[in-house]
Structures are given as structure tokens and as C-alpha cells.
GROMACS .gro file of C-alpha atoms in nm:
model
  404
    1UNK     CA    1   0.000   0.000   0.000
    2UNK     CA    2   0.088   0.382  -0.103
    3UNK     CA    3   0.005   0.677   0.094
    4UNK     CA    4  -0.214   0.897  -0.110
    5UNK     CA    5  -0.181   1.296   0.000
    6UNK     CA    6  -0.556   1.217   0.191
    7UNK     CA    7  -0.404   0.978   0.426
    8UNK     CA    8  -0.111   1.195   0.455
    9UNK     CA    9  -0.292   1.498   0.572
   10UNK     CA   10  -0.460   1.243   0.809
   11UNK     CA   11  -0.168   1.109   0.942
   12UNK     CA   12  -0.038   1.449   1.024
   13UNK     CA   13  -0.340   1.543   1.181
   14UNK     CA   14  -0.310   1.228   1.477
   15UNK     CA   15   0.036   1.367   1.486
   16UNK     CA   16  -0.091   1.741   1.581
   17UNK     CA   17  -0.356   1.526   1.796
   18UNK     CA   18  -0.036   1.353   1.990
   19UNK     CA   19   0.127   1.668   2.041
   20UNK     CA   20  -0.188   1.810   2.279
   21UNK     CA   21  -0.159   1.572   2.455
   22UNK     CA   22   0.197   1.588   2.549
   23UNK     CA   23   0.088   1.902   2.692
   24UNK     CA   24   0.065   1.952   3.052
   25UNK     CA   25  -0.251   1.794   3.214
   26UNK     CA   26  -0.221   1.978   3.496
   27UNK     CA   27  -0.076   2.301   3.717
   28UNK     CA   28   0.212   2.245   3.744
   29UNK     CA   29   0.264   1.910   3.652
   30UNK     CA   30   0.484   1.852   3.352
   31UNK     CA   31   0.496   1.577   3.069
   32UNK     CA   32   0.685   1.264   3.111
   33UNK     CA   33   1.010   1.328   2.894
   34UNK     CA   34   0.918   1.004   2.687
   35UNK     CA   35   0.576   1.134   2.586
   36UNK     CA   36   0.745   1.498   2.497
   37UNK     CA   37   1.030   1.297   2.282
   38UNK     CA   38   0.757   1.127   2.112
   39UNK     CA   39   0.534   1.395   2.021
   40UNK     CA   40   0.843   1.577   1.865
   41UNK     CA   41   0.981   1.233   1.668
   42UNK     CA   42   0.617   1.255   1.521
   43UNK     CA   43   0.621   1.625   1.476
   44UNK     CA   44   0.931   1.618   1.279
   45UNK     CA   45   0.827   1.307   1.130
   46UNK     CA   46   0.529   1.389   0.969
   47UNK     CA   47   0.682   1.794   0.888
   48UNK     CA   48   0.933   1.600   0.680
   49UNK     CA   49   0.637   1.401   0.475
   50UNK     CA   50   0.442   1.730   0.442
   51UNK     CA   51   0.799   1.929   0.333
   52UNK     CA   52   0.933   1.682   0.081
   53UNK     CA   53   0.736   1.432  -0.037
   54UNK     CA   54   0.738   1.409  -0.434
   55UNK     CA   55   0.397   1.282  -0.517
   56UNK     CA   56   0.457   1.281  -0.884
   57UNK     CA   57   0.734   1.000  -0.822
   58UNK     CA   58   0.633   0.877  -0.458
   59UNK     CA   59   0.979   1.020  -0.352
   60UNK     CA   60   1.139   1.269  -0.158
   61UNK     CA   61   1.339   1.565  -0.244
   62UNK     CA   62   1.699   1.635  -0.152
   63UNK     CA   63   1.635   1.969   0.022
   64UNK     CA   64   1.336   2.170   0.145
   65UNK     CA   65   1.210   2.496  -0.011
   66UNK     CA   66   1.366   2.286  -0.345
   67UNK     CA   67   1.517   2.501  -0.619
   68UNK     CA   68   1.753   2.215  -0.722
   69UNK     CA   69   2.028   2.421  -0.751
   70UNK     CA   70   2.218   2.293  -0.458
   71UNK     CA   71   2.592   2.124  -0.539
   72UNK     CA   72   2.613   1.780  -0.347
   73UNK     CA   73   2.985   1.656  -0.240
   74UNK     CA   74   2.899   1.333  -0.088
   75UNK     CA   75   2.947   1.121  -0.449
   76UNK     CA   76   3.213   1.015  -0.622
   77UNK     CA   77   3.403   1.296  -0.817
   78UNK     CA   78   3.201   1.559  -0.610
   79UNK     CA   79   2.985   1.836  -0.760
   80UNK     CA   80   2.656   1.634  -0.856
   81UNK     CA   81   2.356   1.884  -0.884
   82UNK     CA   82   2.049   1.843  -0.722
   83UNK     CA   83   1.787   1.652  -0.897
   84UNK     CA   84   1.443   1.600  -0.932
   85UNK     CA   85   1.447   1.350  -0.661
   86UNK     CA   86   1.702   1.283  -0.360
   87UNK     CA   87   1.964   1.034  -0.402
   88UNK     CA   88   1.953   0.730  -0.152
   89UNK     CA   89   2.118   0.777   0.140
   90UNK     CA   90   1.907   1.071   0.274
   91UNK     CA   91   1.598   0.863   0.142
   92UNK     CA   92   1.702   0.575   0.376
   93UNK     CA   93   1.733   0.817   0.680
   94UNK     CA   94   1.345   0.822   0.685
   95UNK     CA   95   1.376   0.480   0.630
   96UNK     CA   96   1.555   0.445   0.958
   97UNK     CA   97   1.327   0.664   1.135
   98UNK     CA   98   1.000   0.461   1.037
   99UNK     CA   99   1.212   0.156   1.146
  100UNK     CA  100   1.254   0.287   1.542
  101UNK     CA  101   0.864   0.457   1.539
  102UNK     CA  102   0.741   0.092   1.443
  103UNK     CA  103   0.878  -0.010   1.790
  104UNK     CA  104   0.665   0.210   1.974
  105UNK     CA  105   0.318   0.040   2.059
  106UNK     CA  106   0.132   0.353   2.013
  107UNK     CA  107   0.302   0.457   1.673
  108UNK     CA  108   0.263   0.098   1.509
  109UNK     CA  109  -0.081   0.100   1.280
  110UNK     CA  110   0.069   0.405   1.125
  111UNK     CA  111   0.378   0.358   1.078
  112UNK     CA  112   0.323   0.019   0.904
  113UNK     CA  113   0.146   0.215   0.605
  114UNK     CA  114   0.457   0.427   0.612
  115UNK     CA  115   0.668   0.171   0.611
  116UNK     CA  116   0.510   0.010   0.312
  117UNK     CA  117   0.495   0.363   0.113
  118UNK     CA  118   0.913   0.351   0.187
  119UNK     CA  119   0.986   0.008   0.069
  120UNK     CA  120   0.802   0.096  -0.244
  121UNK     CA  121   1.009   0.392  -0.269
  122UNK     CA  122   1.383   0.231  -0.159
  123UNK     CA  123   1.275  -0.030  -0.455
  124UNK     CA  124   1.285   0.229  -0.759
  125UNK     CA  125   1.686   0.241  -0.627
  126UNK     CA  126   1.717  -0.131  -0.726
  127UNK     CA  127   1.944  -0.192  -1.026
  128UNK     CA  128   1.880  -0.601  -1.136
  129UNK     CA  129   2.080  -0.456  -1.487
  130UNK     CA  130   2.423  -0.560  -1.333
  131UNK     CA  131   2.517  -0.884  -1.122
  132UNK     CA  132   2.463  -0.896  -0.849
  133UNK     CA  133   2.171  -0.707  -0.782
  134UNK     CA  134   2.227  -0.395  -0.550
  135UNK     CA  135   2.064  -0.047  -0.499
  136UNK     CA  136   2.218   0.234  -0.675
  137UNK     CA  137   2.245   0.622  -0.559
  138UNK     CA  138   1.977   0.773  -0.771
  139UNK     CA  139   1.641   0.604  -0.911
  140UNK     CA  140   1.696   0.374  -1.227
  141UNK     CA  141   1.409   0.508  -1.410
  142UNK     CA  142   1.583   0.854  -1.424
  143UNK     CA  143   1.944   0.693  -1.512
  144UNK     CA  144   2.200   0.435  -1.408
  145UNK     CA  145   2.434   0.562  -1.150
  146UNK     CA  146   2.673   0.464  -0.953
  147UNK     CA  147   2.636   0.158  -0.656
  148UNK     CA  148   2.795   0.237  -0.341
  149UNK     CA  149   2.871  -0.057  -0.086
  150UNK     CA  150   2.827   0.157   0.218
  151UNK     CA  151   2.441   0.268   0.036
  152UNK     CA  152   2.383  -0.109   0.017
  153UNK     CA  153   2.502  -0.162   0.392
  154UNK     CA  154   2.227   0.154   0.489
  155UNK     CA  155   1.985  -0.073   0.296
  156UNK     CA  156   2.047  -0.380   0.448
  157UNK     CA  157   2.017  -0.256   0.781
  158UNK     CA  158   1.690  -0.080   0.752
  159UNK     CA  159   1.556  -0.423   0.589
  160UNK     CA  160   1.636  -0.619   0.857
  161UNK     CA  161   1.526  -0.317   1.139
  162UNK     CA  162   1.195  -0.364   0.891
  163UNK     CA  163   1.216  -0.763   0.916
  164UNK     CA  164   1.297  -0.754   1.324
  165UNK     CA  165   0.994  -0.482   1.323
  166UNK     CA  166   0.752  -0.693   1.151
  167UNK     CA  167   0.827  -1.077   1.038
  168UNK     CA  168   0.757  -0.982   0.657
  169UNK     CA  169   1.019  -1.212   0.473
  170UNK     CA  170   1.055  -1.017   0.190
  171UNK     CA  171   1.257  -0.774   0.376
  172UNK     CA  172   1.489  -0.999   0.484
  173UNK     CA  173   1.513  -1.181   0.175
  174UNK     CA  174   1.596  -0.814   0.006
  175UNK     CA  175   1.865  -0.798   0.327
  176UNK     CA  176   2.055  -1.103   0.223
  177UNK     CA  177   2.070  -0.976  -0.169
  178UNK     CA  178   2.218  -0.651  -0.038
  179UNK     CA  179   2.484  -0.845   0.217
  180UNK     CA  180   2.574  -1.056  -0.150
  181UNK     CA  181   2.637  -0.730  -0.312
  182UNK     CA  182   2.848  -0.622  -0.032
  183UNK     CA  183   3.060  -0.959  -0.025
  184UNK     CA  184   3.109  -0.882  -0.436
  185UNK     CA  185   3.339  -0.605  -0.323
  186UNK     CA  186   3.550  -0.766  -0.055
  187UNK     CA  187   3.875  -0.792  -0.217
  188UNK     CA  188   4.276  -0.943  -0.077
  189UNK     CA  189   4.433  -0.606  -0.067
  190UNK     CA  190   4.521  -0.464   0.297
  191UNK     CA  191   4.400  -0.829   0.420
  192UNK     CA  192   3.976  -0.799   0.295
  193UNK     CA  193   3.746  -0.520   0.360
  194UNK     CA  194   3.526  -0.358   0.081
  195UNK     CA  195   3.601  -0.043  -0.104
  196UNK     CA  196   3.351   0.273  -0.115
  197UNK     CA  197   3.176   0.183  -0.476
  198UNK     CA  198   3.158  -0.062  -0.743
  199UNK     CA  199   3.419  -0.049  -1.004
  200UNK     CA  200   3.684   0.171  -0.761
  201UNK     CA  201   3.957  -0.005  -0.594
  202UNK     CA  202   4.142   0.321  -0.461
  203UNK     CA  203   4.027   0.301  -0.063
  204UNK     CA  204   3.920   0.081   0.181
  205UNK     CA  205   3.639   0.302   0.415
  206UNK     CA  206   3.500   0.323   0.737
  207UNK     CA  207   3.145   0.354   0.607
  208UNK     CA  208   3.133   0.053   0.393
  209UNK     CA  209   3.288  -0.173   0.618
  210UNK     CA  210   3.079  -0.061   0.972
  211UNK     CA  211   2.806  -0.069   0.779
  212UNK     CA  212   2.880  -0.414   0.639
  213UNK     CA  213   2.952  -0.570   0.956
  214UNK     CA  214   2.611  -0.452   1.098
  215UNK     CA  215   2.428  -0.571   0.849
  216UNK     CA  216   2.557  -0.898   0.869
  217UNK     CA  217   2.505  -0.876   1.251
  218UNK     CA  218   2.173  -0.801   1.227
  219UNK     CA  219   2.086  -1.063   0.989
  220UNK     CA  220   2.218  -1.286   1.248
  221UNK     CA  221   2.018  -1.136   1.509
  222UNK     CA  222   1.721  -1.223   1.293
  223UNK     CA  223   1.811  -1.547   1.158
  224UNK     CA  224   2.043  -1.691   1.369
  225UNK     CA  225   2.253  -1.817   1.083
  226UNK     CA  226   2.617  -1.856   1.207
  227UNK     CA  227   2.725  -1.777   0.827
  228UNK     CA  228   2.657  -1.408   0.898
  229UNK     CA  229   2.786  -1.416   1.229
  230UNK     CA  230   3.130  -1.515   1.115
  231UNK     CA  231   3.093  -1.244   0.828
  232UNK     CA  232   3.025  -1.013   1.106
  233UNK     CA  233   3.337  -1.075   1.291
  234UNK     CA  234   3.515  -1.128   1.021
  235UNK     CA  235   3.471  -0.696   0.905
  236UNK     CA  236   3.464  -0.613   1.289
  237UNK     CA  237   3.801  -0.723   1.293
  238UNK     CA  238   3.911  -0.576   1.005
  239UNK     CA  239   3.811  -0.275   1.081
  240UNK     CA  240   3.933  -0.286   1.425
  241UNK     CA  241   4.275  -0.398   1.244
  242UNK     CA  242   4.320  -0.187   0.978
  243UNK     CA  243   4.104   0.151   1.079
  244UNK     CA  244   4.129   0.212   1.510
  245UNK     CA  245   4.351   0.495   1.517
  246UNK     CA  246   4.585   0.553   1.794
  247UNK     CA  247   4.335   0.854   1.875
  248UNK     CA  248   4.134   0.527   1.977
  249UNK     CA  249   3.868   0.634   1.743
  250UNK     CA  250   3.780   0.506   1.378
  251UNK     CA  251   3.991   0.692   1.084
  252UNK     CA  252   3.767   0.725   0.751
  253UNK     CA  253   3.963   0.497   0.538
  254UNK     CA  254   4.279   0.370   0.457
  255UNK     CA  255   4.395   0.343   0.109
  256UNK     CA  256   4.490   0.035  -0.092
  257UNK     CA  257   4.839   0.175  -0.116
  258UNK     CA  258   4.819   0.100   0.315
  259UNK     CA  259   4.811   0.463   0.367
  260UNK     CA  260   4.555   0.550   0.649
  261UNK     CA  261   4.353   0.821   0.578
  262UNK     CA  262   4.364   1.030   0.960
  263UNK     CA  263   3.976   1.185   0.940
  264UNK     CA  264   3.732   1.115   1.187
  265UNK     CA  265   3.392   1.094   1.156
  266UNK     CA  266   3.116   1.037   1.456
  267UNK     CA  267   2.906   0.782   1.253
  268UNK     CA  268   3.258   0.588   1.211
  269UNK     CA  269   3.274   0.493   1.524
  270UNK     CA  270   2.928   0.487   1.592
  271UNK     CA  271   2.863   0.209   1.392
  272UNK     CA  272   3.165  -0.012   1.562
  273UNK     CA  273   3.048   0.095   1.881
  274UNK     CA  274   2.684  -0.075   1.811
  275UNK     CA  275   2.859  -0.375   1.663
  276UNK     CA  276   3.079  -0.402   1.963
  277UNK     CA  277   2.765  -0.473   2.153
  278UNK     CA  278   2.592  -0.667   1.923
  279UNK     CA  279   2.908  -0.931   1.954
  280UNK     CA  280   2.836  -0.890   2.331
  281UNK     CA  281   2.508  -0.993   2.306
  282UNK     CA  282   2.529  -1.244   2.059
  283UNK     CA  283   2.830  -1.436   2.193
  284UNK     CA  284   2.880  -1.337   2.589
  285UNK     CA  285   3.247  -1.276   2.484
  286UNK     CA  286   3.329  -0.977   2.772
  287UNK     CA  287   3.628  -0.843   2.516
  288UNK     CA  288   3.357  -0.681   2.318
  289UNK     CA  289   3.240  -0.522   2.609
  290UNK     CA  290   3.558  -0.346   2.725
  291UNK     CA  291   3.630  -0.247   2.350
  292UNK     CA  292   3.291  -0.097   2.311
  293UNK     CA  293   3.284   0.055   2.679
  294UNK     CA  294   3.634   0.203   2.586
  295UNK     CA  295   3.537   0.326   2.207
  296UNK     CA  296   3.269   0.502   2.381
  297UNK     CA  297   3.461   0.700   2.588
  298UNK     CA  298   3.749   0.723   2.327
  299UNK     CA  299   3.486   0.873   2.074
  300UNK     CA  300   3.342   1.103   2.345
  301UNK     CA  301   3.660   1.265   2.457
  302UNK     CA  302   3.792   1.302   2.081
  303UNK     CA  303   3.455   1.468   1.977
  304UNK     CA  304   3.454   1.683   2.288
  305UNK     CA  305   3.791   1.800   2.171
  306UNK     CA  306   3.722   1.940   1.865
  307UNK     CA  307   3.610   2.256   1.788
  308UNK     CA  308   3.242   2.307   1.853
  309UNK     CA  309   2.986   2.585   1.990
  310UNK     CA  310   2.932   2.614   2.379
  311UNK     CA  311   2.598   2.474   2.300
  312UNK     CA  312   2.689   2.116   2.209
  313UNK     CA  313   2.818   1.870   2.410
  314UNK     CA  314   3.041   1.756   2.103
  315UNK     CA  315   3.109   1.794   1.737
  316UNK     CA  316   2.796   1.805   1.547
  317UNK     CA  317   3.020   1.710   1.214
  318UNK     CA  318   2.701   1.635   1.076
  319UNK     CA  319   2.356   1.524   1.261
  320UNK     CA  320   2.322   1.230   1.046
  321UNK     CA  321   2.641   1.108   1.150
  322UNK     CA  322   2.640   1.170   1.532
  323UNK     CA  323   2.304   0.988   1.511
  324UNK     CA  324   2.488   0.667   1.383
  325UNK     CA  325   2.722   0.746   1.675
  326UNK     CA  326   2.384   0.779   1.920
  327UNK     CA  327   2.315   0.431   1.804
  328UNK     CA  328   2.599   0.274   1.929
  329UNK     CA  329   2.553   0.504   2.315
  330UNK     CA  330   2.204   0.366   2.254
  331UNK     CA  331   2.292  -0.021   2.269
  332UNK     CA  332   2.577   0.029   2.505
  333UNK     CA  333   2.337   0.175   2.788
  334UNK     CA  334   2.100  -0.075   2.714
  335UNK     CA  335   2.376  -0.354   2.805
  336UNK     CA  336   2.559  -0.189   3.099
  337UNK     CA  337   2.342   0.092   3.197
  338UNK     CA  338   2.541   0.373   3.162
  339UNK     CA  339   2.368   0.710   3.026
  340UNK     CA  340   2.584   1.003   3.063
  341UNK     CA  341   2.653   0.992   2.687
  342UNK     CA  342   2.298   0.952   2.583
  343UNK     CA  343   2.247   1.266   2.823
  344UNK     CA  344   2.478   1.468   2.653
  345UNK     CA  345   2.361   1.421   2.333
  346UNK     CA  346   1.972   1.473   2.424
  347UNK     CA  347   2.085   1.796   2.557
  348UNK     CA  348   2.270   1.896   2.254
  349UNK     CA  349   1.963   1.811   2.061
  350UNK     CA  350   1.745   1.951   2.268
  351UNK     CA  351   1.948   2.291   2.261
  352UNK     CA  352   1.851   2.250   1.855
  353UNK     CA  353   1.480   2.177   1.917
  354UNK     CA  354   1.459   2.473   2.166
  355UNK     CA  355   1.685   2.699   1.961
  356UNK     CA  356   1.762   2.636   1.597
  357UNK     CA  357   1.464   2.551   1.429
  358UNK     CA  358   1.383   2.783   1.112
  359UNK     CA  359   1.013   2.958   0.991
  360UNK     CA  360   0.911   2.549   0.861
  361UNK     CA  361   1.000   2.380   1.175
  362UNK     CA  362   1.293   2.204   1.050
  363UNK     CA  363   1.667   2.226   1.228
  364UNK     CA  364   1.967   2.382   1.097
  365UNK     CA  365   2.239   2.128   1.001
  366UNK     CA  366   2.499   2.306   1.296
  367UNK     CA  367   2.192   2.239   1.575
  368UNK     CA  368   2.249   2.655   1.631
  369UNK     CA  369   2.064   2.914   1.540
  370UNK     CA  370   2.281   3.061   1.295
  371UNK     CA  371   2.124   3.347   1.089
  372UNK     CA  372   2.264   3.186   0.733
  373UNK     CA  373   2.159   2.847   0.870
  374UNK     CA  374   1.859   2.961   0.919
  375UNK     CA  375   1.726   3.080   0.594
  376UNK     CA  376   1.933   2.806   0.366
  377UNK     CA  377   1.735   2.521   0.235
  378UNK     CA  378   1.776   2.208   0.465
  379UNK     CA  379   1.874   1.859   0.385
  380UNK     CA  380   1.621   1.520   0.413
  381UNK     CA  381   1.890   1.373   0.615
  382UNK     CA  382   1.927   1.665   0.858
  383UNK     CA  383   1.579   1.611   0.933
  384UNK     CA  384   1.507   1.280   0.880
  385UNK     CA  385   1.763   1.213   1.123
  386UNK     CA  386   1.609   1.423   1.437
  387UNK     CA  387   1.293   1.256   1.398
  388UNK     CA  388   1.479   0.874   1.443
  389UNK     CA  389   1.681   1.041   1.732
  390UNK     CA  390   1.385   1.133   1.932
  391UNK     CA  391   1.208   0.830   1.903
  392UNK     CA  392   1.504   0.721   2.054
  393UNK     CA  393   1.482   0.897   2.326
  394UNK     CA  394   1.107   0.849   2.388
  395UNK     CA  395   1.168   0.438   2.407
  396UNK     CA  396   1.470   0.506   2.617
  397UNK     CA  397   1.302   0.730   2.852
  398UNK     CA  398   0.970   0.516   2.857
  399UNK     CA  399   1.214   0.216   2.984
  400UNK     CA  400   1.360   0.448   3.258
  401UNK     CA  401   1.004   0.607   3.363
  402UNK     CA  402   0.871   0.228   3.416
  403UNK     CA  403   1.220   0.169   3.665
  404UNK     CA  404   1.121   0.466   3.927
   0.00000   0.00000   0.00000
């Protein structure tokens, strides 16, 4: 099923519903912080739908007001123009937000339509032109493009988020394809590991090898198929062989010529930090533990350290990004309990909510109110993103209301 722009408006309507009732109900009582997380997940969640959906192709667009004259550096080569529809890694951050709504009881019967709209949508990415089949960066029916392994990895984990969500096989049959398309790249230079994209053997990144590992994790968690359990150790450790810098965080790449490539992205080690845990879980081994108890701290103190506005508790090198990296404080505090990263970052995003929010509701890509900021178009992962971290937030909170 499709959302038509009736069941849209309706949908945003409960959402403006949800929001009264996050309200106060009484002097001087206050909402329970889960309820006010949630009502602003489905505030941003539904502003986003509203902003940038693209009817005409049941899409989304790359930035909100659209003029599609916006330069975008995050391709190969650099300087791609903005199209008629957004490429597929900000698509798939909505993706992930639908995926951690379904888990909330209240948000379930809605988000299932949504989630059906998306997997409709992620599918006009699928290229089945070139073996083995894999999702490329822009829609096929506008042009072949490029196929990126970490894209695939995004895709991969938001089918099997769908799959653990709601038992529909199809998702984690369209998982598997994706983790094939990723093992198509793994290659004998610097020991294994994946490069960036399809045809380029120059690096050996971060972001296609977390992202690999995860989704071969979580296609364990859901099938409990040692296969991808062994794949998922098997690009843990080379990762945490090849890219842990002496900084004790995750460098961005290292290139085929064994050069390592000394930039540092959140989401880098955000996505070891959640795989760290998932090996906890999965196997009891207590050395995952310790090396995701000390890559949390590692990553906090490094992203503390770098330049960044009194406002924010750390580097906001891009929201998308220190989302990824909430992920990983996410599944650590749900394993050992400790929340004085996830409180850092609510209160860096909260600052944003409170404070940096422009005349269409939607949050500037620094989380501060900059003046420029504040009148440039935004980006669908920008926002996509803040409506999967306060979801977050509600379940987390929910959890610790139920403990008092």
C-alpha cells in the first residue's frame, strides 16, 4: 500500500492530535520526557512528509524549499547537482526513522502504512541490470548511476530493522541480496574489507565496512545463521585492524596503497560501537564489552575536543552522522546501563529543538541558530535524522520512567 496525500494529511493530523496531549494535564505538573520525545519524533516526522514528499514519483526531495540548484559533495568525483528526486542515502534516513517509530506500541498502525509507502520507494533504487543485484544512488528510471557498498550496507540494515519490526520475509530476503552485493566487493588487498563503490579499488572506508559488519550482525540477530555471524566478525576485525587509530577512534579509510587516511567521523565509530555490543550480546564474549565501553569513551573525549559551539556537548560534524554514533551510546546503555553519553547528546539536541529551528519547523544542520543556517534550504537527512533520534529517546526514557 501507497500513501495517497488524503491519508497523509490524516496522518499528520493524529500527529498534531499527539502533540496536545503531550501538553501539561495539569498546574504544574509537567509531561513525562518520553511522551514529549515522542510527540516531537512525530512532529518532525510527519513535517518531513508534508515538506518533501514528491507525489509525482512517490519520492522525496533532496532539500526543502527545493530550487535544485544545490551542489552535493557526498558522491564520487564531487559536484553532482540536485535533482528532481534525492539520491539514496538521505531517502534511507526516513527509512531508519519509520524503522525505530514501528517499535513504539502507540506509533505501530501508522507507521506500518509508512513503512510500506518507503519500501516501495527504496525499490525504484534497485538496479537487477548488473550482477549482483544492488541499490544504486539515484532512481533507475531517471538513469544508471553509480552503486555504493556503504548505500547497500544503509539498505540492508533498515531491511532487517523492517524484518525484526515486523516478520515480513521479503525484507529480509531483500537484506541477504544486499549483504551478497556487499561480499562482491571484498577484495585481498590490505588483508579484505570492501572499497567505497563498485568499479573503484582506490580506498578501503569506514562507512562501507561498519556498515557491512552490521548488516551482517543483524541478519544474524534475525536469523540466527552462524554464516553471517562469522561475516560479522570477520569486518569487525578488520576494521578494528586496519582503521582504530591511535586517537582510539575510527579513521575514515585507509587506502589500498596501506596509507591511512587520519579523518574522523562520529558515525565511524558509531557504527563499531553498536557492533561491539551486538558481539556482546550475541556471543557473551566480555572483550567486546571493554572495546565498546572504551570506544565510547574514546569517541566522546575526541569529539569533545574538537572545535564546537558552547551549546553542544560535542562535534555536530554532521547530525546524520552523530546519530549513527547515538546508536551505538544507545545499545551500550541498554547492556551496561550507563547514560551520561545519551544525556549529553539529548541535551545537545534539545538545545537544537529549543533553539535552531527555522520559519518550517525544520533544524539547521549546525543544531544553532545561525542566521545563514537559518534561511538556507535544509537537507532530508538533517531532518530525517532528528525525527529517528527522538524516538530514541522516547523508548529510552519510557524504559527508565517504568524503573522509578
Amino acid at each position: 500500500m501507497t500513501l495517497t496525500s488524503s491519508i497523509i494529511k490524516q496522518l499528520v493530523c493524529v500527529a498534531l492530535v499527539s502533540w496536545v496531549f503531550a501538553l501539561p494535564t495539569a498546574v504544574g505538573q509537567s509531561p513525562k520526557a518520553s511522551a514529549v520525545y515522542l510527540s516531537r519524533a512525530r512532529e518532525t516526522y510527519s513535517n518531513v512528509w508534508q515538506r518533501y514528499r514528491v507525489p509525482a514519483y512517490k519520492l522525496f526531495s533532496e532539500n526543502y524549499p527545493s530550487s535544485r540548484n544545490d551542489t552535493l559533495t557526498y558522491m564520487q568525483g564531487g559536484g553532482v547537482k540536485e535533482k528532481a528526486v534525492s539520491f539514496l542515502w538521505p531517502f534511507s534516513g526516513l527509512f531508519s526513522a519509520t524503522n525505530v517509530l514501528l517499535k513504539v506500541p502507540s506509533e505501530q498502525r501508522v507507521q506500518r502504512l509508512y513503512l510500506d509507502s518507503l519500501v516501495t520507494g527504496i525499490e525504484a533504487y534497485r538496479d537487477s541490470s548488473r550482477s549482483p543485484v544492488g541499490y544504486q544512488a539515484f532512481p533507475v528510471q531517471f538513469e544508471k548511476s553509480d552503486r555504493y557498498y556503504d548505500d547497500n550496507g544503509l539498505v540492508g540494515i533498515d531491511y532487517m530493522e523492517a524484518y525484526l519490526n515486523t516478520k515480513n520475509p521479503l525484507y529480509l530476503k531483500r537484506a541477504k541480496e544486499v549483504f551478497t552485493f556487499i561480499l562482491s566487493g571484498w577484495g585481498d588487498e590490505l588483508g579484505g574489507g570492501v572499497t567505497w563503490l563498485e568499479g573503484h579499488r582506490d580506498q578501503k572506508p569506514a562507512c562501507s565496512n561498519g556498515m557491512a559488519t552490521l548488516t551482517a550482525l543483524k541478519i544474524y540477530q534475525g536469523t540466527k545463521d552462524p554464516y553471517y555471524l562469522q561475516w560479522g566478525k570477520k569486518f569487525y576485525d578488520w576494521m578494528h585492524t586496519n582503521l582504530l587509530d591511535s586517537t582510539g577512534v575510527y579513521a575514515n579509510d585507509r587506502k589500498t596503497t596501506g596509507a591511512l587516511n587520519r579523518v574522523f567521523y562520529t558515525y565511524n565509530s558509531g557504527s563499531m560501537l553498536e557492533a561491539a555490543v551486538l558481539l556482546y550480546e550475541f556471543t557473551g564474549d566480555k572483550q567486546y564489552l571493554i572495546q565498546a565501553e572504551e570506544l565510547a569513551k574514546r569517541a566522546f573525549v575526541h569529539f569533545n575536543k574538537q572545535p564546537h559551539p558552547a551549546s553542544m556537548a560535542i562535534q555536530i560534524d554532521l547530525p546524520w552522522f552523530v546519530t549513527v554514533l547515538f546508536r551505538g551510546y544507545d545499545a551500550l546503555y541498554r547492556v551496561n546501563g550507563d547514560y551520561q553519553y545519551v544525556a549529553k547528546i539529548k541535551e545537545s539536541l534539545d538545545y537544537a529543538w529549543q533553539n535552531s529551528r527555522d520559519q518550517y519547523g525544520l533544524v539547521t544542520h549546525s543544531w544553532t541558530p545561525k542566521p545563514a543556517e537559518l534561511t538556507k534550504p535544509k537537507w532530508l537527512l538533517d531532518e530525517a535524522c532528528i525525527a529517528e533520534l527522538y524516538a530514541r529517546l522516547s523508548l529510552l526514557e519510557r524504559e527508565r520512567e517504568t524503573r522509578k
